[in-house]
Amino acid sequence: PGLKDFIKFSFFDKVNKKFIIFRAILEGISDTITPNYSDEKYIGRPDKVYTYQGADRDVSFSFNIYPKTKQELPVLMEKLNYLVGLCYPSYTSEERMISPMIELTLGDMFVKTPGLLYGLSITVEDSTTWEIHEGLQFPHYIKAQCEFKYIGDNVLATKGKHYGINWLPSGKTVPFNTTDS
C-alpha cells in the first residue's frame, strides 16, 4: 500500500545494463528546450531571415537522499557512487572509452528516455548529521543536482511525442502536417 505514494524514478546505465533506483524527494524539475536558428541579412532587406538549425533539450532536477537507518546508508552511498560514475566512461578490453549513456525515468514525464548525465552536483546539506561509526562516516542528508541532456528516441517534430503521455500515438514515425483550419 505504501508504494502508491511513490513515482517511478530511476537511472539506467545502458552501457553496463544496470538500474540505479533512488527513493528520494524530487525538487526543482525544469525542462528547457532551446531552438537554434542561424540568421542572415540580405542587401535591400531591413529584417533578418532565420533558418532553423535544430534544438537542444535539457532537463534539470534535484533530489534529496537521506537514509532512514544505518543499514540503508551504505546502499545509498553505493548508488550515489554509481551515479557519479555515470559522468565518466566505461572501457573496452582494449582500453578504449565508451561514452556513458543513460535512460531516465521520472514519473510518466520521462519513461526510459535516452540521454546523457550532462552535469551532476552533490551537496552535503549544512543541517545534516553524520554517521559516526568507522567506515560509515558519511552525511545523512545529501542533495544531488542533475543536468540531463535529452536525446530521446522519438522523432522530434512539432506534432511529435515529447513526454511519456501514453494516450498519444507513438512518436517513432514522422507525423505529417495537416492543414487544419
PDB file of C-alpha atoms in Angstrom:
ATOM      1  CA  PRO A   1       0.000   0.000   0.000  1.00  0.00           C
ATOM      2  CA  GLY A   2       2.844   2.471   0.755  1.00  0.00           C
ATOM      3  CA  LEU A   3       4.257   2.121  -2.770  1.00  0.00           C
ATOM      4  CA  LYS A   4       1.258   4.019  -4.126  1.00  0.00           C
ATOM      5  CA  ASP A   5       2.869   7.157  -2.670  1.00  0.00           C
ATOM      6  CA  PHE A   6       5.925   6.860  -4.925  1.00  0.00           C
ATOM      7  CA  ILE A   7       6.533   7.815  -8.541  1.00  0.00           C
ATOM      8  CA  LYS A   8       8.952   5.945 -10.773  1.00  0.00           C
ATOM      9  CA  PHE A   9      12.433   7.466 -10.503  1.00  0.00           C
ATOM     10  CA  SER A  10      15.452   5.673 -11.921  1.00  0.00           C
ATOM     11  CA  PHE A  11      18.582   5.912 -13.980  1.00  0.00           C
ATOM     12  CA  PHE A  12      19.504   3.017 -16.275  1.00  0.00           C
ATOM     13  CA  ASP A  13      23.124   2.624 -17.358  1.00  0.00           C
ATOM     14  CA  LYS A  14      22.698   1.500 -20.986  1.00  0.00           C
ATOM     15  CA  VAL A  15      26.362   0.514 -21.356  1.00  0.00           C
ATOM     16  CA  ASN A  16      26.571  -1.774 -18.298  1.00  0.00           C
ATOM     17  CA  LYS A  17      22.840  -2.670 -18.202  1.00  0.00           C
ATOM     18  CA  LYS A  18      22.288  -1.657 -14.581  1.00  0.00           C
ATOM     19  CA  PHE A  19      19.499   0.288 -12.834  1.00  0.00           C
ATOM     20  CA  ILE A  20      20.029   2.877 -10.124  1.00  0.00           C
ATOM     21  CA  ILE A  21      16.795   3.458  -8.250  1.00  0.00           C
ATOM     22  CA  PHE A  22      16.578   6.109  -5.548  1.00  0.00           C
ATOM     23  CA  ARG A  23      13.846   6.594  -3.003  1.00  0.00           C
ATOM     24  CA  ALA A  24      14.141  10.343  -2.797  1.00  0.00           C
ATOM     25  CA  ILE A  25      12.348  13.667  -2.683  1.00  0.00           C
ATOM     26  CA  LEU A  26      12.442  15.410  -6.060  1.00  0.00           C
ATOM     27  CA  GLU A  27      12.707  19.196  -6.378  1.00  0.00           C
ATOM     28  CA  GLY A  28      13.127  21.893  -8.991  1.00  0.00           C
ATOM     29  CA  ILE A  29      12.276  19.932 -12.129  1.00  0.00           C
ATOM     30  CA  SER A  30      12.742  22.074 -15.226  1.00  0.00           C
ATOM     31  CA  ASP A  31      12.659  21.161 -18.903  1.00  0.00           C
ATOM     32  CA  THR A  32      14.411  23.700 -21.151  1.00  0.00           C
ATOM     33  CA  ILE A  33      14.089  23.442 -24.927  1.00  0.00           C
ATOM     34  CA  THR A  34      16.301  25.830 -26.897  1.00  0.00           C
ATOM     35  CA  PRO A  35      15.711  26.047 -30.659  1.00  0.00           C
ATOM     36  CA  ASN A  36      18.775  27.067 -32.670  1.00  0.00           C
ATOM     37  CA  TYR A  37      18.489  29.407 -35.644  1.00  0.00           C
ATOM     38  CA  SER A  38      21.023  30.955 -37.974  1.00  0.00           C
ATOM     39  CA  ASP A  39      20.242  34.428 -39.176  1.00  0.00           C
ATOM     40  CA  GLU A  40      21.139  36.064 -42.452  1.00  0.00           C
ATOM     41  CA  LYS A  41      20.721  39.649 -43.544  1.00  0.00           C
ATOM     42  CA  TYR A  42      20.310  40.372 -47.231  1.00  0.00           C
ATOM     43  CA  ILE A  43      21.080  43.608 -49.062  1.00  0.00           C
ATOM     44  CA  GLY A  44      17.949  45.642 -49.631  1.00  0.00           C
ATOM     45  CA  ARG A  45      16.067  43.953 -46.816  1.00  0.00           C
ATOM     46  CA  PRO A  46      15.743  45.570 -43.361  1.00  0.00           C
ATOM     47  CA  ASP A  47      14.963  42.389 -41.448  1.00  0.00           C
ATOM     48  CA  LYS A  48      16.834  39.130 -40.996  1.00  0.00           C
ATOM     49  CA  VAL A  49      15.880  35.730 -42.387  1.00  0.00           C
ATOM     50  CA  TYR A  50      16.040  32.898 -39.874  1.00  0.00           C
ATOM     51  CA  THR A  51      16.823  29.299 -40.757  1.00  0.00           C
ATOM     52  CA  TYR A  52      16.001  26.575 -38.253  1.00  0.00           C
ATOM     53  CA  GLN A  53      19.120  24.583 -37.309  1.00  0.00           C
ATOM     54  CA  GLY A  54      17.837  22.234 -34.596  1.00  0.00           C
ATOM     55  CA  ALA A  55      17.169  22.303 -30.873  1.00  0.00           C
ATOM     56  CA  ASP A  56      18.756  21.350 -27.561  1.00  0.00           C
ATOM     57  CA  ARG A  57      16.769  20.000 -24.657  1.00  0.00           C
ATOM     58  CA  ASP A  58      17.994  19.975 -21.097  1.00  0.00           C
ATOM     59  CA  VAL A  59      16.156  18.594 -18.090  1.00  0.00           C
ATOM     60  CA  SER A  60      17.386  19.604 -14.665  1.00  0.00           C
ATOM     61  CA  PHE A  61      16.198  18.465 -11.271  1.00  0.00           C
ATOM     62  CA  SER A  62      17.488  17.794  -7.823  1.00  0.00           C
ATOM     63  CA  PHE A  63      16.716  15.109  -5.337  1.00  0.00           C
ATOM     64  CA  ASN A  64      17.329  14.740  -1.628  1.00  0.00           C
ATOM     65  CA  ILE A  65      18.523  11.494  -0.174  1.00  0.00           C
ATOM     66  CA  TYR A  66      18.755  10.545   3.451  1.00  0.00           C
ATOM     67  CA  PRO A  67      18.855   7.056   4.888  1.00  0.00           C
ATOM     68  CA  LYS A  68      16.239   6.074   7.407  1.00  0.00           C
ATOM     69  CA  THR A  69      18.535   3.533   9.099  1.00  0.00           C
ATOM     70  CA  LYS A  70      22.269   2.919   9.487  1.00  0.00           C
ATOM     71  CA  GLN A  71      21.875  -0.206   7.344  1.00  0.00           C
ATOM     72  CA  GLU A  72      20.477   1.856   4.468  1.00  0.00           C
ATOM     73  CA  LEU A  73      23.451   4.261   4.438  1.00  0.00           C
ATOM     74  CA  PRO A  74      25.987   2.021   2.640  1.00  0.00           C
ATOM     75  CA  VAL A  75      23.398   1.116  -0.012  1.00  0.00           C
ATOM     76  CA  LEU A  76      22.609   4.792  -0.687  1.00  0.00           C
ATOM     77  CA  MET A  77      26.305   5.681  -0.850  1.00  0.00           C
ATOM     78  CA  GLU A  78      26.898   2.862  -3.373  1.00  0.00           C
ATOM     79  CA  LYS A  79      24.033   4.177  -5.513  1.00  0.00           C
ATOM     80  CA  LEU A  80      25.377   7.726  -5.281  1.00  0.00           C
ATOM     81  CA  ASN A  81      28.864   6.468  -6.147  1.00  0.00           C
ATOM     82  CA  TYR A  82      27.460   4.724  -9.239  1.00  0.00           C
ATOM     83  CA  LEU A  83      25.550   7.871 -10.243  1.00  0.00           C
ATOM     84  CA  VAL A  84      28.800   9.879 -10.085  1.00  0.00           C
ATOM     85  CA  GLY A  85      30.378   7.148 -12.212  1.00  0.00           C
ATOM     86  CA  LEU A  86      27.816   7.826 -14.961  1.00  0.00           C
ATOM     87  CA  CYS A  87      29.713  11.055 -15.655  1.00  0.00           C
ATOM     88  CA  TYR A  88      32.779   9.002 -16.621  1.00  0.00           C
ATOM     89  CA  PRO A  89      33.340   6.484 -19.426  1.00  0.00           C
ATOM     90  CA  SER A  90      33.402   2.713 -19.326  1.00  0.00           C
ATOM     91  CA  TYR A  91      36.271   0.971 -21.106  1.00  0.00           C
ATOM     92  CA  THR A  92      36.621  -1.837 -23.624  1.00  0.00           C
ATOM     93  CA  SER A  93      39.178  -4.609 -23.090  1.00  0.00           C
ATOM     94  CA  GLU A  94      41.428  -2.621 -25.477  1.00  0.00           C
ATOM     95  CA  GLU A  95      41.153   0.365 -23.066  1.00  0.00           C
ATOM     96  CA  ARG A  96      39.020   2.444 -25.436  1.00  0.00           C
ATOM     97  CA  MET A  97      36.475   4.737 -23.845  1.00  0.00           C
ATOM     98  CA  ILE A  98      32.752   4.078 -24.160  1.00  0.00           C
ATOM     99  CA  SER A  99      30.646   7.181 -23.574  1.00  0.00           C
ATOM    100  CA  PRO A 100      28.177   6.821 -20.716  1.00  0.00           C
ATOM    101  CA  MET A 101      24.566   6.704 -21.900  1.00  0.00           C
ATOM    102  CA  ILE A 102      21.547   6.530 -19.632  1.00  0.00           C
ATOM    103  CA  GLU A 103      17.787   6.201 -19.712  1.00  0.00           C
ATOM    104  CA  LEU A 104      15.953   8.466 -17.273  1.00  0.00           C
ATOM    105  CA  THR A 105      12.586   7.583 -15.794  1.00  0.00           C
ATOM    106  CA  LEU A 106      10.886  10.386 -13.894  1.00  0.00           C
ATOM    107  CA  GLY A 107       7.249   9.523 -13.262  1.00  0.00           C
ATOM    108  CA  ASP A 108       5.478   9.395 -16.611  1.00  0.00           C
ATOM    109  CA  MET A 109       7.070  12.632 -17.852  1.00  0.00           C
ATOM    110  CA  PHE A 110      10.173  10.752 -18.969  1.00  0.00           C
ATOM    111  CA  VAL A 111       9.932   6.985 -19.356  1.00  0.00           C
ATOM    112  CA  LYS A 112      13.175   5.197 -20.253  1.00  0.00           C
ATOM    113  CA  THR A 113      14.236   8.373 -22.070  1.00  0.00           C
ATOM    114  CA  PRO A 114      17.730   8.132 -23.607  1.00  0.00           C
ATOM    115  CA  GLY A 115      20.202  10.878 -22.807  1.00  0.00           C
ATOM    116  CA  LEU A 116      23.378  11.888 -21.051  1.00  0.00           C
ATOM    117  CA  LEU A 117      24.063  12.856 -17.478  1.00  0.00           C
ATOM    118  CA  TYR A 118      25.430  16.228 -18.565  1.00  0.00           C
ATOM    119  CA  GLY A 119      26.168  17.566 -15.112  1.00  0.00           C
ATOM    120  CA  LEU A 120      25.943  16.405 -11.528  1.00  0.00           C
ATOM    121  CA  SER A 121      26.482  18.347  -8.308  1.00  0.00           C
ATOM    122  CA  ILE A 122      26.495  16.585  -4.971  1.00  0.00           C
ATOM    123  CA  THR A 123      25.910  18.858  -1.970  1.00  0.00           C
ATOM    124  CA  VAL A 124      26.159  17.881   1.664  1.00  0.00           C
ATOM    125  CA  GLU A 125      23.439  19.913   3.336  1.00  0.00           C
ATOM    126  CA  ASP A 126      24.604  22.191   6.183  1.00  0.00           C
ATOM    127  CA  SER A 127      21.890  20.963   8.525  1.00  0.00           C
ATOM    128  CA  THR A 128      22.916  17.316   8.246  1.00  0.00           C
ATOM    129  CA  THR A 129      24.181  14.984  10.903  1.00  0.00           C
ATOM    130  CA  TRP A 130      26.852  12.415  10.106  1.00  0.00           C
ATOM    131  CA  GLU A 131      27.144   8.732  10.837  1.00  0.00           C
ATOM    132  CA  ILE A 132      29.971   8.369  13.382  1.00  0.00           C
ATOM    133  CA  HIS A 133      30.805   4.666  13.016  1.00  0.00           C
ATOM    134  CA  GLU A 134      34.185   3.944  11.438  1.00  0.00           C
ATOM    135  CA  GLY A 135      33.850   3.057   7.763  1.00  0.00           C
ATOM    136  CA  LEU A 136      30.393   4.653   7.571  1.00  0.00           C
ATOM    137  CA  GLN A 137      31.256   8.278   8.276  1.00  0.00           C
ATOM    138  CA  PHE A 138      29.011   9.775   5.631  1.00  0.00           C
ATOM    139  CA  PRO A 139      26.421  12.543   5.882  1.00  0.00           C
ATOM    140  CA  HIS A 140      22.769  11.666   6.495  1.00  0.00           C
ATOM    141  CA  TYR A 141      21.422  14.345   4.158  1.00  0.00           C
ATOM    142  CA  ILE A 142      22.725  14.829   0.614  1.00  0.00           C
ATOM    143  CA  LYS A 143      21.286  16.749  -2.318  1.00  0.00           C
ATOM    144  CA  ALA A 144      22.060  15.725  -5.903  1.00  0.00           C
ATOM    145  CA  GLN A 145      21.514  18.286  -8.688  1.00  0.00           C
ATOM    146  CA  CYS A 146      21.256  16.582 -12.094  1.00  0.00           C
ATOM    147  CA  GLU A 147      21.554  18.031 -15.584  1.00  0.00           C
ATOM    148  CA  PHE A 148      20.170  15.612 -18.160  1.00  0.00           C
ATOM    149  CA  LYS A 149      20.872  16.166 -21.868  1.00  0.00           C
ATOM    150  CA  TYR A 150      17.755  14.867 -23.603  1.00  0.00           C
ATOM    151  CA  ILE A 151      18.433  12.720 -26.663  1.00  0.00           C
ATOM    152  CA  GLY A 152      15.145  10.831 -26.712  1.00  0.00           C
ATOM    153  CA  ASP A 153      14.009   8.088 -29.038  1.00  0.00           C
ATOM    154  CA  ASN A 154      11.037   9.779 -30.693  1.00  0.00           C
ATOM    155  CA  VAL A 155      11.056  11.826 -33.875  1.00  0.00           C
ATOM    156  CA  LEU A 156      11.474  15.452 -32.890  1.00  0.00           C
ATOM    157  CA  ALA A 157       8.640  17.295 -34.615  1.00  0.00           C
ATOM    158  CA  THR A 158       6.026  19.937 -33.841  1.00  0.00           C
ATOM    159  CA  LYS A 159       3.300  17.297 -33.606  1.00  0.00           C
ATOM    160  CA  GLY A 160       5.618  14.730 -32.052  1.00  0.00           C
ATOM    161  CA  LYS A 161       5.519  12.986 -28.693  1.00  0.00           C
ATOM    162  CA  HIS A 162       7.734  14.861 -26.228  1.00  0.00           C
ATOM    163  CA  TYR A 163       6.643  13.335 -22.908  1.00  0.00           C
ATOM    164  CA  GLY A 164       5.661   9.817 -21.870  1.00  0.00           C
ATOM    165  CA  ILE A 165       1.970  10.503 -22.476  1.00  0.00           C
ATOM    166  CA  ASN A 166       0.641   7.014 -23.099  1.00  0.00           C
ATOM    167  CA  TRP A 167      -2.571   8.106 -24.837  1.00  0.00           C
ATOM    168  CA  LEU A 168      -0.705   9.916 -27.625  1.00  0.00           C
ATOM    169  CA  PRO A 169       0.325   7.887 -30.673  1.00  0.00           C
ATOM    170  CA  SER A 170       3.849   6.508 -30.789  1.00  0.00           C
ATOM    171  CA  GLY A 171       6.435   9.136 -31.619  1.00  0.00           C
ATOM    172  CA  LYS A 172       8.621   6.731 -33.585  1.00  0.00           C
ATOM    173  CA  THR A 173       7.459   7.898 -37.030  1.00  0.00           C
ATOM    174  CA  VAL A 174       7.342  11.325 -38.646  1.00  0.00           C
ATOM    175  CA  PRO A 175       3.948  12.957 -38.031  1.00  0.00           C
ATOM    176  CA  PHE A 176       2.780  14.662 -41.214  1.00  0.00           C
ATOM    177  CA  ASN A 177       1.440  18.193 -41.025  1.00  0.00           C
ATOM    178  CA  THR A 178      -2.157  18.688 -41.975  1.00  0.00           C
ATOM    179  CA  THR A 179      -3.893  21.888 -42.939  1.00  0.00           C
ATOM    180  CA  ASP A 180      -6.430  22.009 -40.132  1.00  0.00           C
ATOM    181  CA  SER A 181      -8.279  25.305 -40.157  1.00  0.00           C
TER     182      SER A 181
END
